[in-house]
Amino acid sequence: MAVISFTSSKGGSGKTTAVILLATTLAQQLKVTIIDADKQESIVYWASQGNHSPNISVIACADERKIQRVIKEAEAKSDVVIVDTQGAATRLNTFVIGKSTLVIVPTSNEQQEARSAIFTLSRIEEDSEMLGREIPSRVLITNTKPGNNFNKPFQKSINSQLRGNTKCFEVELKQRDQYPMLQSTGGSLYDLPEKERGLDKAKVNAEAFAAEVTEVIAEVLQAGRVDA
């Protein structure tokens, strides 16, 4: 069992979209509980918009006094627990990070978001020191143009700096029309009409991300860096 949290110190990083993509892809084979720890309850809204896999359960909990208990209870009934945190540096987020097998920090190739991601990583390091154990984390670069191209010249430099100075997923979530669409339609990529343009590429991208997350989790648990 693994607890995967998505966190950032600001909104707009593609965090909730990444949560939905990972959860719905993993749910093709695993039992997944998503805990919506963001007071905006974007995941709760997504779940209310359409049918989703019976392998997915959604729980709302933005209460710092209850969050660790809720995570523990979710672990007992799920293969994977995914927590969508608030887009801010909060005490609640610290409690979630402390229970995480892996923390994912989404960011785009924009300067402000990259700086925010680095700030978030520094907070995770502080939490690691406080807890006396390493909390594995990875940066997830989102909203990138397909074909390894960049919308603006400086974005290539930001991308290189992130990859040169932080641990990043090899996979980047690309700009796909289907990704933001899910937040309003509910469901998953697998529920969209097959004739949807670009759907196959969107699935390949999401599945590659989920596969890499699975690989990283296996490495973390094998190394014994968190309580299995």
Short mmCIF file of C-alpha atoms in Angstrom, two decimals:
data_model
loop_
_atom_site.label_atom_id
_atom_site.label_comp_id
_atom_site.label_asym_id
_atom_site.label_seq_id
_atom_site.Cartn_x
_atom_site.Cartn_y
_atom_site.Cartn_z
CA MET A 1 0.00 0.00 0.00
CA ALA A 2 1.21 3.50 -0.77
CA VAL A 3 0.17 7.03 0.07
CA ILE A 4 0.84 9.50 -2.73
CA SER A 5 0.27 13.18 -2.05
CA PHE A 6 0.17 16.03 -4.52
CA THR A 7 1.18 19.36 -3.10
CA SER A 8 2.19 22.85 -4.14
CA SER A 9 2.44 26.22 -2.45
CA LYS A 10 0.14 27.85 -5.01
CA GLY A 11 -2.75 26.94 -7.23
CA GLY A 12 -2.76 26.62 -11.01
CA SER A 13 -0.03 23.99 -11.30
CA GLY A 14 -2.26 21.27 -12.74
CA LYS A 15 -2.31 19.45 -9.41
CA THR A 16 -5.93 18.33 -9.38
CA THR A 17 -5.82 17.26 -13.04
CA ALA A 18 -2.74 15.15 -12.30
CA VAL A 19 -4.52 13.55 -9.34
CA ILE A 20 -7.49 12.59 -11.52
CA LEU A 21 -5.28 11.19 -14.28
CA LEU A 22 -3.18 9.11 -11.89
CA ALA A 23 -6.13 7.82 -9.87
CA THR A 24 -8.28 6.86 -12.85
CA THR A 25 -5.38 5.18 -14.64
CA LEU A 26 -4.32 3.16 -11.60
CA ALA A 27 -7.95 2.25 -10.96
CA GLN A 28 -7.95 0.13 -14.11
CA GLN A 29 -6.22 -2.51 -11.95
CA LEU A 30 -6.06 -1.28 -8.34
CA LYS A 31 -8.35 -0.05 -5.60
CA VAL A 32 -7.75 3.68 -5.15
CA THR A 33 -8.97 6.10 -2.52
CA ILE A 34 -8.67 9.81 -3.28
CA ILE A 35 -8.72 12.11 -0.27
CA ASP A 36 -9.71 15.65 -1.16
CA ALA A 37 -7.89 17.74 1.44
CA ASP A 38 -8.45 21.00 -0.43
CA LYS A 39 -11.23 23.20 0.90
CA GLN A 40 -12.25 23.97 -2.68
CA GLU A 41 -13.17 20.26 -3.05
CA SER A 42 -12.32 20.05 -6.74
CA ILE A 43 -12.02 16.26 -6.55
CA VAL A 44 -15.40 15.96 -4.85
CA TYR A 45 -16.88 18.08 -7.63
CA TRP A 46 -15.23 15.89 -10.29
CA ALA A 47 -16.61 12.75 -8.67
CA SER A 48 -20.13 14.22 -8.67
CA GLN A 49 -20.12 15.02 -12.40
CA GLY A 50 -20.24 11.51 -13.81
CA ASN A 51 -19.71 7.85 -13.21
CA HIS A 52 -16.27 6.73 -12.18
CA SER A 53 -14.65 3.36 -11.66
CA PRO A 54 -16.01 1.29 -8.75
CA ASN A 55 -12.35 0.90 -7.82
CA ILE A 56 -12.25 4.58 -6.82
CA SER A 57 -13.50 6.00 -3.53
CA VAL A 58 -13.49 9.73 -2.82
CA ILE A 59 -13.34 11.21 0.69
CA ALA A 60 -13.36 14.89 1.63
CA CYS A 61 -11.22 15.84 4.62
CA ALA A 62 -9.67 19.27 5.05
CA ASP A 63 -9.47 18.97 8.83
CA GLU A 64 -5.89 18.88 10.13
CA ARG A 65 -7.10 17.17 13.32
CA LYS A 66 -8.55 14.23 11.39
CA ILE A 67 -6.46 13.91 8.22
CA GLN A 68 -3.89 11.39 9.46
CA ARG A 69 -6.59 9.11 10.84
CA VAL A 70 -8.53 9.35 7.58
CA ILE A 71 -5.40 8.44 5.62
CA LYS A 72 -4.75 5.44 7.87
CA GLU A 73 -8.31 4.20 7.46
CA ALA A 74 -8.09 4.62 3.67
CA GLU A 75 -4.84 2.61 3.60
CA ALA A 76 -6.62 -0.33 5.22
CA LYS A 77 -9.10 -0.66 2.36
CA SER A 78 -7.11 0.50 -0.68
CA ASP A 79 -4.06 -0.46 -2.72
CA VAL A 80 -3.22 3.20 -3.22
CA VAL A 81 -4.26 6.36 -1.38
CA ILE A 82 -3.90 9.64 -3.26
CA VAL A 83 -4.25 12.95 -1.43
CA ASP A 84 -4.99 16.23 -3.20
CA THR A 85 -3.83 18.99 -0.86
CA GLN A 86 -4.56 22.69 -0.76
CA GLY A 87 -2.48 24.92 -3.04
CA ALA A 88 -0.76 26.65 -0.13
CA ALA A 89 1.82 25.99 2.58
CA THR A 90 -0.42 24.83 5.45
CA ARG A 91 -0.22 22.77 8.61
CA LEU A 92 -2.66 20.33 7.04
CA ASN A 93 -0.27 19.79 4.12
CA THR A 94 2.56 19.12 6.57
CA PHE A 95 0.50 16.37 8.23
CA VAL A 96 -0.28 14.82 4.84
CA ILE A 97 3.36 14.94 3.74
CA GLY A 98 4.34 13.21 6.96
CA LYS A 99 2.15 10.22 6.04
CA SER A 100 3.26 10.04 2.40
CA THR A 101 5.19 7.33 0.64
CA LEU A 102 5.84 9.78 -2.19
CA VAL A 103 5.13 13.49 -2.57
CA ILE A 104 4.52 14.79 -6.09
CA VAL A 105 5.06 18.50 -6.74
CA PRO A 106 3.46 19.61 -10.03
CA THR A 107 4.72 22.67 -11.90
CA SER A 108 4.66 24.07 -15.41
CA ASN A 109 7.61 25.56 -17.30
CA GLU A 110 6.78 29.01 -15.97
CA GLN A 111 9.19 30.93 -13.75
CA GLN A 112 6.74 31.69 -10.94
CA GLU A 113 5.49 28.12 -10.76
CA ALA A 114 9.02 26.70 -10.90
CA ARG A 115 10.03 28.93 -7.99
CA SER A 116 6.94 27.78 -6.12
CA ALA A 117 7.89 24.15 -6.73
CA ILE A 118 11.39 24.72 -5.37
CA PHE A 119 9.90 26.42 -2.30
CA THR A 120 7.60 23.43 -1.79
CA LEU A 121 10.55 21.04 -2.03
CA SER A 122 12.35 23.04 0.66
CA ARG A 123 9.30 22.67 2.92
CA ILE A 124 9.33 18.91 2.33
CA GLU A 125 13.01 18.83 3.33
CA GLU A 126 12.14 20.70 6.54
CA ASP A 127 9.39 18.20 7.28
CA SER A 128 11.84 15.36 6.64
CA GLU A 129 14.27 16.78 9.18
CA MET A 130 11.50 17.28 11.72
CA LEU A 131 10.29 13.69 11.32
CA GLY A 132 13.78 12.23 11.23
CA ARG A 133 13.25 10.36 7.96
CA GLU A 134 13.50 11.02 4.27
CA ILE A 135 10.24 11.87 2.53
CA PRO A 136 10.74 10.96 -1.14
CA SER A 137 9.52 13.59 -3.57
CA ARG A 138 9.49 14.22 -7.31
CA VAL A 139 8.66 17.24 -9.46
CA LEU A 140 6.05 16.62 -12.15
CA ILE A 141 6.31 19.01 -15.08
CA THR A 142 2.84 19.70 -16.48
CA ASN A 143 1.16 21.50 -19.33
CA THR A 144 4.05 21.02 -21.75
CA LYS A 145 3.58 21.27 -25.48
CA PRO A 146 3.52 17.91 -27.32
CA GLY A 147 6.64 17.00 -29.24
CA ASN A 148 9.09 18.34 -26.64
CA ASN A 149 8.48 21.86 -27.92
CA PHE A 150 8.04 24.99 -25.82
CA ASN A 151 5.50 27.79 -26.16
CA LYS A 152 8.10 30.41 -25.19
CA PRO A 153 11.93 30.38 -25.56
CA PHE A 154 12.63 30.81 -21.84
CA GLN A 155 10.56 27.74 -20.95
CA LYS A 156 13.28 25.43 -22.27
CA SER A 157 15.76 27.03 -19.87
CA ILE A 158 13.36 26.66 -16.93
CA ASN A 159 12.77 23.03 -17.83
CA SER A 160 16.53 22.35 -17.95
CA GLN A 161 17.10 24.11 -14.63
CA LEU A 162 14.36 22.09 -12.94
CA ARG A 163 15.75 18.83 -14.28
CA GLY A 164 19.31 19.81 -13.38
CA ASN A 165 18.55 20.81 -9.79
CA THR A 166 15.63 18.66 -8.63
CA LYS A 167 14.39 15.10 -8.95
CA CYS A 168 11.83 15.14 -11.76
CA PHE A 169 9.68 12.52 -13.39
CA GLU A 170 10.94 11.68 -16.86
CA VAL A 171 7.33 11.80 -18.05
CA GLU A 172 5.73 15.21 -18.43
CA LEU A 173 1.98 15.73 -18.64
CA LYS A 174 1.34 17.28 -22.02
CA GLN A 175 -1.22 19.83 -23.13
CA ARG A 176 -4.19 17.67 -24.04
CA ASP A 177 -7.74 18.93 -24.45
CA GLN A 178 -9.07 15.88 -22.62
CA TYR A 179 -7.19 16.56 -19.37
CA PRO A 180 -8.97 19.72 -18.16
CA MET A 181 -12.19 18.41 -19.69
CA LEU A 182 -12.36 15.64 -17.08
CA GLN A 183 -12.80 18.10 -14.23
CA SER A 184 -16.13 19.19 -15.67
CA THR A 185 -17.35 15.91 -17.21
CA GLY A 186 -16.27 13.55 -14.46
CA GLY A 187 -15.11 10.04 -15.23
CA SER A 188 -11.83 9.16 -16.90
CA LEU A 189 -10.10 9.14 -20.26
CA TYR A 190 -11.49 5.63 -20.70
CA ASP A 191 -15.05 6.97 -20.54
CA LEU A 192 -14.62 9.47 -23.38
CA PRO A 193 -15.83 8.63 -26.90
CA GLU A 194 -13.18 6.75 -28.88
CA LYS A 195 -13.61 9.20 -31.75
CA GLU A 196 -12.33 12.03 -29.51
CA ARG A 197 -9.41 13.57 -31.35
CA GLY A 198 -6.07 12.95 -29.65
CA LEU A 199 -7.56 10.60 -27.05
CA ASP A 200 -5.10 7.78 -27.78
CA LYS A 201 -2.12 10.08 -27.19
CA ALA A 202 -3.68 11.40 -24.00
CA LYS A 203 -4.08 7.83 -22.71
CA VAL A 204 -0.50 6.93 -23.61
CA ASN A 205 0.79 10.01 -21.74
CA ALA A 206 -1.33 9.35 -18.63
CA GLU A 207 -0.41 5.65 -18.58
CA ALA A 208 3.30 6.45 -18.90
CA PHE A 209 2.99 8.80 -15.92
CA ALA A 210 1.18 6.17 -13.84
CA ALA A 211 3.78 3.55 -14.78
CA GLU A 212 6.64 5.80 -13.68
CA VAL A 213 4.90 6.61 -10.39
CA THR A 214 4.50 2.87 -9.78
CA GLU A 215 8.20 2.32 -10.48
CA VAL A 216 9.24 5.09 -8.09
CA ILE A 217 6.94 3.76 -5.34
CA ALA A 218 8.43 0.27 -5.74
CA GLU A 219 11.96 1.71 -5.45
CA VAL A 220 11.03 3.70 -2.34
CA LEU A 221 9.46 0.71 -0.58
CA GLN A 222 12.33 -1.58 -1.55
CA ALA A 223 14.83 0.90 -0.17
CA GLY A 224 12.86 0.97 3.09
CA ARG A 225 12.76 4.76 3.22
CA VAL A 226 9.19 4.81 4.48
CA ASP A 227 7.01 2.58 6.58
CA ALA A 228 5.51 0.02 4.21
#
